PDB file of C-alpha atoms in Angstrom:
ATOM      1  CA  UNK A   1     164.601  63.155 -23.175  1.00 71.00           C
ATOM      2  CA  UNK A   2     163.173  62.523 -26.801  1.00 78.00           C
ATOM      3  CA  UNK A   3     162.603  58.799 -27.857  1.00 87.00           C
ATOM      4  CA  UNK A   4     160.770  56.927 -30.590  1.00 92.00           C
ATOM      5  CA  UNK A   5     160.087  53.729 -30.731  1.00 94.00           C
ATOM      6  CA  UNK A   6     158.234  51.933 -34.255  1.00 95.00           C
ATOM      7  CA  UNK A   7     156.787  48.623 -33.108  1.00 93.00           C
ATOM      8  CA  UNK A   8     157.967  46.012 -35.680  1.00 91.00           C
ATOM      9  CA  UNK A   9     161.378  45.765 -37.100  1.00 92.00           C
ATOM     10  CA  UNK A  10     159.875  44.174 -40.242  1.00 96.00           C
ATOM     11  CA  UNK A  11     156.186  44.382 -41.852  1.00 97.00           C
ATOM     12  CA  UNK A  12     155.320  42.303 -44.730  1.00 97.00           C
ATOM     13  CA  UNK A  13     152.214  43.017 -46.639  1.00 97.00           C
ATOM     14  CA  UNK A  14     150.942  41.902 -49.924  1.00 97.00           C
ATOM     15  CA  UNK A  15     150.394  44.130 -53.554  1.00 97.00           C
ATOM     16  CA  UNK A  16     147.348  45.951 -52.810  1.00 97.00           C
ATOM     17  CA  UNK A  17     147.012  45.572 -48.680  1.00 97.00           C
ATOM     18  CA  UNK A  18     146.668  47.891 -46.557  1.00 97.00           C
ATOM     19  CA  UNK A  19     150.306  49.342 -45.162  1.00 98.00           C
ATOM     20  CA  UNK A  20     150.317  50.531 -41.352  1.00 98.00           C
ATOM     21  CA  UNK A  21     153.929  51.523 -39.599  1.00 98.00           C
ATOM     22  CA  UNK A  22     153.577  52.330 -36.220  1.00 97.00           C
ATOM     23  CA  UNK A  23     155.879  54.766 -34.567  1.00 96.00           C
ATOM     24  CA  UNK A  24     154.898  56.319 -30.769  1.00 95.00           C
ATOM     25  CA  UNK A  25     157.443  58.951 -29.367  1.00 92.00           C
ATOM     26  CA  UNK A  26     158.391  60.255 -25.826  1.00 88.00           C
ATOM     27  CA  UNK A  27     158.804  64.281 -25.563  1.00 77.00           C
ATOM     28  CA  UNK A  28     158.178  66.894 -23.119  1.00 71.00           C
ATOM     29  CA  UNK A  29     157.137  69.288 -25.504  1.00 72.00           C
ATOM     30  CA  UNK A  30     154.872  69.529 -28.503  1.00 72.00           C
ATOM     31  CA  UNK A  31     157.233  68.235 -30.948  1.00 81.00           C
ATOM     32  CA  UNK A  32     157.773  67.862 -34.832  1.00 87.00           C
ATOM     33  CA  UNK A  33     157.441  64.472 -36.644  1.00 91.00           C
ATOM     34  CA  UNK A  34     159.229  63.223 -39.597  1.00 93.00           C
ATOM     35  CA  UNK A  35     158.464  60.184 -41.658  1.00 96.00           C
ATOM     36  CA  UNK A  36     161.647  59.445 -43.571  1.00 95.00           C
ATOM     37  CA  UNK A  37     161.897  56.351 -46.475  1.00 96.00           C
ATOM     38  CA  UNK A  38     165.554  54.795 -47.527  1.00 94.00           C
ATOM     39  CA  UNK A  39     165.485  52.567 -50.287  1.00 92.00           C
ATOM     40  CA  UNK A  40     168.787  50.185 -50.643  1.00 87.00           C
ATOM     41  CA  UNK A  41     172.162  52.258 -50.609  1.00 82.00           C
ATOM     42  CA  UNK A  42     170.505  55.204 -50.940  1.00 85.00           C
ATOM     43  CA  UNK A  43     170.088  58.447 -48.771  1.00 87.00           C
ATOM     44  CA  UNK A  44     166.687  58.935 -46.566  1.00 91.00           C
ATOM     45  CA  UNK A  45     164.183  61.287 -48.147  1.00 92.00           C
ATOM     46  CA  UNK A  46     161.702  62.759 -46.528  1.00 92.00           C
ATOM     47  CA  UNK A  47     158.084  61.055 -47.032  1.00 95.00           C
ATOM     48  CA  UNK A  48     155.825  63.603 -44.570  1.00 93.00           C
ATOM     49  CA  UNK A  49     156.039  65.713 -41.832  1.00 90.00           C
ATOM     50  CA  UNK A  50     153.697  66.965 -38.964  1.00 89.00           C
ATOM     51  CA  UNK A  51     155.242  70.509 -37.344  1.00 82.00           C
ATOM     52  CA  UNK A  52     151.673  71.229 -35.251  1.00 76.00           C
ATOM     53  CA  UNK A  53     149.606  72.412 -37.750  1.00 75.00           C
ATOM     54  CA  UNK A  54     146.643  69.377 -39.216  1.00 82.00           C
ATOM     55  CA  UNK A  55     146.620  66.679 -37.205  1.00 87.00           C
ATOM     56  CA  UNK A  56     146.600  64.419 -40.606  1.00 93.00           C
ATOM     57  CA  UNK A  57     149.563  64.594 -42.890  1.00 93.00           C
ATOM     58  CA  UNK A  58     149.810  63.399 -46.209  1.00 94.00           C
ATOM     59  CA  UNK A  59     153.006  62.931 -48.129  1.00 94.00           C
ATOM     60  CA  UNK A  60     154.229  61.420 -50.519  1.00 93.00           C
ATOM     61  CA  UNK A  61     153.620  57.937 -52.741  1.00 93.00           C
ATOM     62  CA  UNK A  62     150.280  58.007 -50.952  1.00 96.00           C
ATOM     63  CA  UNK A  63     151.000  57.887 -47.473  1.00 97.00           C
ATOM     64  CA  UNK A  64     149.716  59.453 -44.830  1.00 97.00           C
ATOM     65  CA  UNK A  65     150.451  60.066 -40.994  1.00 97.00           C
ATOM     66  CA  UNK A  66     147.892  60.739 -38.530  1.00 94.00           C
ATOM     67  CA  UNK A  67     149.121  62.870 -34.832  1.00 92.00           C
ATOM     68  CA  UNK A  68     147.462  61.605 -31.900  1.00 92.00           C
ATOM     69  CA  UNK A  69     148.790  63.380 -28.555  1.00 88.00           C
ATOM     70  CA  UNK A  70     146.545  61.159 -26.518  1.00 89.00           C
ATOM     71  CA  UNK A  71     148.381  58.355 -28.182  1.00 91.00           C
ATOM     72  CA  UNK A  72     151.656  59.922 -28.501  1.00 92.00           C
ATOM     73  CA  UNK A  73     151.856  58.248 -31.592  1.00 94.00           C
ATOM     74  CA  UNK A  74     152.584  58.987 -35.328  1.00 95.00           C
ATOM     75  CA  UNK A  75     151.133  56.224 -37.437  1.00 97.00           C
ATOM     76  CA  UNK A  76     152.350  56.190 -41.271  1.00 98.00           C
ATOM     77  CA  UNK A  77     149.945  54.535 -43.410  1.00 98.00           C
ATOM     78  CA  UNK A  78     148.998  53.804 -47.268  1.00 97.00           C
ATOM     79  CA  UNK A  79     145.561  52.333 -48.466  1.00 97.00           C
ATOM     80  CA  UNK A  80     147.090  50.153 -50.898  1.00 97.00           C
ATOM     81  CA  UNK A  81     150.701  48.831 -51.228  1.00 97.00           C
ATOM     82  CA  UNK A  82     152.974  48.474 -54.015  1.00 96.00           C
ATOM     83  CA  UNK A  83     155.987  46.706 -54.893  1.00 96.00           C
ATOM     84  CA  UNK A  84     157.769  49.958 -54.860  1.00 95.00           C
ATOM     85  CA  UNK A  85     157.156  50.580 -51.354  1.00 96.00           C
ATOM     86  CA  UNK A  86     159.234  47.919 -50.134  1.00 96.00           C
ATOM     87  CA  UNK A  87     162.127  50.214 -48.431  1.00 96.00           C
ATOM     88  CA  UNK A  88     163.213  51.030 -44.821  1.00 96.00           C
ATOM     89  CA  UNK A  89     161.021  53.391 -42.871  1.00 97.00           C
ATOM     90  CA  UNK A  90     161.967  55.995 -40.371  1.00 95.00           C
ATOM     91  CA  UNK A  91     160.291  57.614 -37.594  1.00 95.00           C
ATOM     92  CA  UNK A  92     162.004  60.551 -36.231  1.00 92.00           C
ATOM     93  CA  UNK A  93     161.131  63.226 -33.634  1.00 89.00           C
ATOM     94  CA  UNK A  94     162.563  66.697 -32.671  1.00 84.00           C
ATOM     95  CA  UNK A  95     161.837  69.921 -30.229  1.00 71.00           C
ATOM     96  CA  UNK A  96     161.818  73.278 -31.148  1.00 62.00           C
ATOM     97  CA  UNK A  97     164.408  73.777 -28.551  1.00 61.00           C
ATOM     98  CA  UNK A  98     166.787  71.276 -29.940  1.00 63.00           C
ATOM     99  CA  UNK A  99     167.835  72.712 -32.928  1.00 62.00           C
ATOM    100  CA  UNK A 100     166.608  70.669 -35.601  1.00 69.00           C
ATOM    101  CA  UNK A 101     167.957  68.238 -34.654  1.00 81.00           C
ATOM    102  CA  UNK A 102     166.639  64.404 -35.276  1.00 86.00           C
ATOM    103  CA  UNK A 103     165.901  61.648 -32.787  1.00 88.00           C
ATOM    104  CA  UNK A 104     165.205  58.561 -34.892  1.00 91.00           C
ATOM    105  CA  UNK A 105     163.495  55.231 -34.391  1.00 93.00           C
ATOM    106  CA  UNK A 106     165.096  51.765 -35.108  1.00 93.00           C
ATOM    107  CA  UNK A 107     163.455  51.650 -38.376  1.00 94.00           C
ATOM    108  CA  UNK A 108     160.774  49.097 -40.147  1.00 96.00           C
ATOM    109  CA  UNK A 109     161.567  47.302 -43.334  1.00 96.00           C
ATOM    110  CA  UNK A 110     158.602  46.747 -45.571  1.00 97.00           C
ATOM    111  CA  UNK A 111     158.415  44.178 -47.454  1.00 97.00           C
ATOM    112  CA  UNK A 112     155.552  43.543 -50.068  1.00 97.00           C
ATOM    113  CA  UNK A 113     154.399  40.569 -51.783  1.00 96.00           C
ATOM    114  CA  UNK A 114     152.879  39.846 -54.663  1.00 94.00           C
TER     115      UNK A 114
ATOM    116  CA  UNK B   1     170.553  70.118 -58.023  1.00 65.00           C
ATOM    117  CA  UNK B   2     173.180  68.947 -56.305  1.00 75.00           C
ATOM    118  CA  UNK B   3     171.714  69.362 -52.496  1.00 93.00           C
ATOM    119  CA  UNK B   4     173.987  67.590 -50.385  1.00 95.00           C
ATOM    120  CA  UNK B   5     177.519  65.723 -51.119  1.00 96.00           C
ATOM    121  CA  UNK B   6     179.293  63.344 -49.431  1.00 96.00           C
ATOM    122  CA  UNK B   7     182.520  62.057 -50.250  1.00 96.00           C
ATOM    123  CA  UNK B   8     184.300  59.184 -50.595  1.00 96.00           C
ATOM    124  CA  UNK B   9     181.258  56.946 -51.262  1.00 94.00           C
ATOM    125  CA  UNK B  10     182.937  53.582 -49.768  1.00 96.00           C
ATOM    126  CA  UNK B  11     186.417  53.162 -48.006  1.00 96.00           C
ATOM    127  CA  UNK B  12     188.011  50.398 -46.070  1.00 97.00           C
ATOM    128  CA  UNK B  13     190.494  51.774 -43.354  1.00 96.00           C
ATOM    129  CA  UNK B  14     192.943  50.114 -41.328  1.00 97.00           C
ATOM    130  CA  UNK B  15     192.471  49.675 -37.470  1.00 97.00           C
ATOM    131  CA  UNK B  16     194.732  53.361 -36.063  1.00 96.00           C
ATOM    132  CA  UNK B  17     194.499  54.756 -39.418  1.00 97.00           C
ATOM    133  CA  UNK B  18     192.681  58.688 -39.414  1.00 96.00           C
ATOM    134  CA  UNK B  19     190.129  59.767 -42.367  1.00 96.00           C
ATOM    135  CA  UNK B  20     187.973  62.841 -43.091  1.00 97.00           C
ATOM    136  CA  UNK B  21     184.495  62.362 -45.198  1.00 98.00           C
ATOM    137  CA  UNK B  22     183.730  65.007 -46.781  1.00 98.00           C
ATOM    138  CA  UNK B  23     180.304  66.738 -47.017  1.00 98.00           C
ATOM    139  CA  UNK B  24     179.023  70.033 -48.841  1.00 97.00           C
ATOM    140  CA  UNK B  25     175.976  71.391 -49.831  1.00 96.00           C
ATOM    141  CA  UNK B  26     174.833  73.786 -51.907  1.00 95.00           C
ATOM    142  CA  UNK B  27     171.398  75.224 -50.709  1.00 93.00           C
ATOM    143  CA  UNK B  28     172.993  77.867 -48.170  1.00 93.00           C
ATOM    144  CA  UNK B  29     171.700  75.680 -45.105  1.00 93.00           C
ATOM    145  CA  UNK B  30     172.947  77.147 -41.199  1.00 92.00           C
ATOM    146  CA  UNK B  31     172.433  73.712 -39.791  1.00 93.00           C
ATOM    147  CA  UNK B  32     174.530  70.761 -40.812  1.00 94.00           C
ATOM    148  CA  UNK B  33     174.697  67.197 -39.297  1.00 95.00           C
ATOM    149  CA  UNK B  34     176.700  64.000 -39.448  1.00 97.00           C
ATOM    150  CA  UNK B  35     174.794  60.688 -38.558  1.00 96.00           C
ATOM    151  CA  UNK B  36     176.335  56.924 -38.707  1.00 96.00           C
ATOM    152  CA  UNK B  37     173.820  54.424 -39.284  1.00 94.00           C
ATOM    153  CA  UNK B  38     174.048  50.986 -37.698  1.00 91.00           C
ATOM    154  CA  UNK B  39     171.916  48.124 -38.442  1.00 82.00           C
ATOM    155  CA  UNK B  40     168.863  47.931 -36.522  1.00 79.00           C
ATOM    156  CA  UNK B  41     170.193  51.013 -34.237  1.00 82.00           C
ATOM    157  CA  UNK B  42     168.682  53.902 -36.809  1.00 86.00           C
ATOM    158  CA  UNK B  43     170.645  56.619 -36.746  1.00 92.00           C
ATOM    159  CA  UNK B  44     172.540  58.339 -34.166  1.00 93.00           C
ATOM    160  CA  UNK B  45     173.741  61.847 -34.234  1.00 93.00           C
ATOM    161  CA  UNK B  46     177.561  62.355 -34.036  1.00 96.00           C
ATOM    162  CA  UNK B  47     178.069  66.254 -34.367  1.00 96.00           C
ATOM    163  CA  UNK B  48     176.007  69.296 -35.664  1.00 94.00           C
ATOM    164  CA  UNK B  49     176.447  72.674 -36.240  1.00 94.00           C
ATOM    165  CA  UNK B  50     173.958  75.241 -36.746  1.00 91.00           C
ATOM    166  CA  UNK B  51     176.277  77.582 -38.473  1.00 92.00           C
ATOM    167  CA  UNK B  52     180.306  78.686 -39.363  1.00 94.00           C
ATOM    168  CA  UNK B  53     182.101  78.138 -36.631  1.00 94.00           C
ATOM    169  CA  UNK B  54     180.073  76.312 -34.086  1.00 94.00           C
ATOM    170  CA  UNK B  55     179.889  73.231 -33.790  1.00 96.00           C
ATOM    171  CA  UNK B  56     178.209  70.563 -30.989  1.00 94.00           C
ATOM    172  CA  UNK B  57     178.607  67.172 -29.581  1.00 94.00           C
ATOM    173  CA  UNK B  58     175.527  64.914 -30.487  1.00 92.00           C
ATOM    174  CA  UNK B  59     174.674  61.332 -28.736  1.00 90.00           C
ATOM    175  CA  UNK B  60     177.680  59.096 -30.059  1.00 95.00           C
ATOM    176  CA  UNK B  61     180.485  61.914 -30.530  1.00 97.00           C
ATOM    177  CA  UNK B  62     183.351  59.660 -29.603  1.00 96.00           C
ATOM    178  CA  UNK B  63     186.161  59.082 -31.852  1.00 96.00           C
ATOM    179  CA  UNK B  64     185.350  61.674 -34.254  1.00 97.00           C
ATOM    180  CA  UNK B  65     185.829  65.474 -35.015  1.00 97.00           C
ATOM    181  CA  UNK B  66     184.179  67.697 -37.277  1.00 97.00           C
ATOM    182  CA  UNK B  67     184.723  71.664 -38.115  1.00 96.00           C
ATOM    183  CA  UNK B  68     182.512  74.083 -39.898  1.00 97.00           C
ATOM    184  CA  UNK B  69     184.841  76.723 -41.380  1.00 96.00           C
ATOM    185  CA  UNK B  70     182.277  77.563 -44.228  1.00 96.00           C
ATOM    186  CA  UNK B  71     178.470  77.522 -44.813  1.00 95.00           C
ATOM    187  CA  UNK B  72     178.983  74.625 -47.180  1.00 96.00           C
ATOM    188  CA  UNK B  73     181.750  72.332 -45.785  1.00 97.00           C
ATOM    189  CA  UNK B  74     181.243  70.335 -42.555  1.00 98.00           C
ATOM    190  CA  UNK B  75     184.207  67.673 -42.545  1.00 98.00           C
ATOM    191  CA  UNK B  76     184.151  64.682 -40.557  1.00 98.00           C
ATOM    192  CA  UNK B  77     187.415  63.127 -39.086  1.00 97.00           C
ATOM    193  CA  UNK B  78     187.906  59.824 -37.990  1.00 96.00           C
ATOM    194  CA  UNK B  79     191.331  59.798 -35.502  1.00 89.00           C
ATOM    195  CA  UNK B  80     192.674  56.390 -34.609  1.00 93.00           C
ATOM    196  CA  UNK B  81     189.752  54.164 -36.255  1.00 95.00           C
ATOM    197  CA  UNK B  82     188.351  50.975 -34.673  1.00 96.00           C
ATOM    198  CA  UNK B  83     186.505  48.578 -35.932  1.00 95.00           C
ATOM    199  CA  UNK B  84     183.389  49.708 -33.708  1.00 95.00           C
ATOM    200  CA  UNK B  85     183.618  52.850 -36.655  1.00 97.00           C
ATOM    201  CA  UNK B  86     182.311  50.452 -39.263  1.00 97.00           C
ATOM    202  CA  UNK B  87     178.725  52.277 -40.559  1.00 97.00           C
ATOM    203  CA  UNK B  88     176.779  53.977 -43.124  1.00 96.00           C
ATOM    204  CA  UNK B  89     177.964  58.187 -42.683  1.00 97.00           C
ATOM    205  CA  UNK B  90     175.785  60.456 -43.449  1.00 96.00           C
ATOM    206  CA  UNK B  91     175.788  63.903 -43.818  1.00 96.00           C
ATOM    207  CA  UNK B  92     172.513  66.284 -43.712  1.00 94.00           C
ATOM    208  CA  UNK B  93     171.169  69.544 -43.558  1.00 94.00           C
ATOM    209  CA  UNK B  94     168.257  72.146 -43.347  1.00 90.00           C
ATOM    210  CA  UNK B  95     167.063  75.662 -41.948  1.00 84.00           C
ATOM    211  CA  UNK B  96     166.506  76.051 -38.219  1.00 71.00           C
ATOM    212  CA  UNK B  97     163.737  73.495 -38.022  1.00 65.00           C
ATOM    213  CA  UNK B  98     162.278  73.101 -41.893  1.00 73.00           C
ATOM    214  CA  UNK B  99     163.444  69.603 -43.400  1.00 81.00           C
ATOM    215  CA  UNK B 100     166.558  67.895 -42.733  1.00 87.00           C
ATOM    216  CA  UNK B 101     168.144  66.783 -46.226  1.00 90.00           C
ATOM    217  CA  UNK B 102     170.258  63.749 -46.247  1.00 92.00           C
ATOM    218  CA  UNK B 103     173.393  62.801 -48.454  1.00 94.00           C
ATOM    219  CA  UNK B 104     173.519  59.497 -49.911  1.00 92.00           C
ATOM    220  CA  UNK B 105     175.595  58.265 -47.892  1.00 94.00           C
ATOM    221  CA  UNK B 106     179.674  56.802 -46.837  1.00 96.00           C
ATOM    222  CA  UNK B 107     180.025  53.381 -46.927  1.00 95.00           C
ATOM    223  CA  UNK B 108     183.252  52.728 -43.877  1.00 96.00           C
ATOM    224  CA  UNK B 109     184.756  49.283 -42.894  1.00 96.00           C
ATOM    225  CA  UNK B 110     187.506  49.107 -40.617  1.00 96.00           C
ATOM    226  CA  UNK B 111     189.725  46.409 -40.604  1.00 95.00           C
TER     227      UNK B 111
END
């Protein structure tokens, strides 16, 4: 069965740090990875995605998510926070064979500092 | 661009009482999905379908019922709420396996 687990319930960084969410999944076959980002009260939107083409992904705001089978893991990272990345980040996995359908980590609130 | 709506946006039900959230969307999507969201939990997949007419248990289906009688529409009902119920709804959807779209979500306490 699909997991994902993102190490870290809560990251704080400050303005202008680096920004590293870690997410590492569990599937039996080669699967697709989301990178979702839900500011307060609002929806998720969709910040990258990797569906088994380059093994780096860049989205949007500046982040980026690099694939690493060996690892089976799905790091998102920015070079250099800003205030209006502090949000809730979600990891989420799925198979081809599942129907689109999501399996999605606990989540990792990002707080950023000035 | 309307994408996906969910309505009401908050509601406080009674413990027994039945509801239906509403969800439509508007970019001819097969697959359609209704999530709850629970702090620290994620999200958890209730029901999906993947087009008119079918529709699918996901991981946390109990206490709930959904039906897909249209491409746009994909109601969810609440029978006999609890207060285990309280959650952020939301409602989503995409092609086969392209990008799931979210709603911005139902706010639901039960009390």
């Amino acid at each position: 069965a699909q997991s994902v687990t993102q190490l870290g319930s809560h990251v704080s960084v400050s303005e202008g740090a680096l920004v590293l969410l870690r997410c590492n999944y569990s599937s039996s076959v080669p699967p697709y990875l989301f990178w979702y980002v839900q500011y307060p009260n609002q929806g998720l939107q969709l910040l990258l995605k990797y569906t088994s083409a380059a093994t780096l992904v860049k989205g949007i705001n500046g982040f980026e998510a690099e694939f690493k089978k060996s690892e089976t893991s799905f790091h998102l990272t920015k070079p250099s926070a800003h205030m209006s990345d502090a949000a809730e980040y979600f990891c989420a996995v799925s198979e081809a064979n599942q129907g689109g359908k999501l399996i999605f980590g606990q989540g990792t609130e990002l707080s950023v500092k000035p | 661009n309307a994408g996906v709506t969910q309505t009401p946006k908050f509601r406080i039900l009674k413990i027994g009482q039945s509801m239906t959230l509403q969800c439509t969307q508007d970019m001819n999507h097969n697959y359609m999905y209704w999530y709850r969201q629970d702090p620290g939990m994620g999200l958890k997949l209730i029901y999906y379908s993947v087009g008119a007419g079918i529709t699918d248990k996901g991981e946390v289906p109990n206490g709930y019922n959904v039906s897909r009688s249209t491409t746009e529409d994909f109601p969810l009902r609440l029978e006999l709420a609890a207060p285990s119920q309280t959650s952020v709804y939301f409602c989503a959807s995409s092609y086969v396996q392209d990008t799931i779209y979210f709603g911005e979500g139902s706010w639901l306490t039960v009390v």
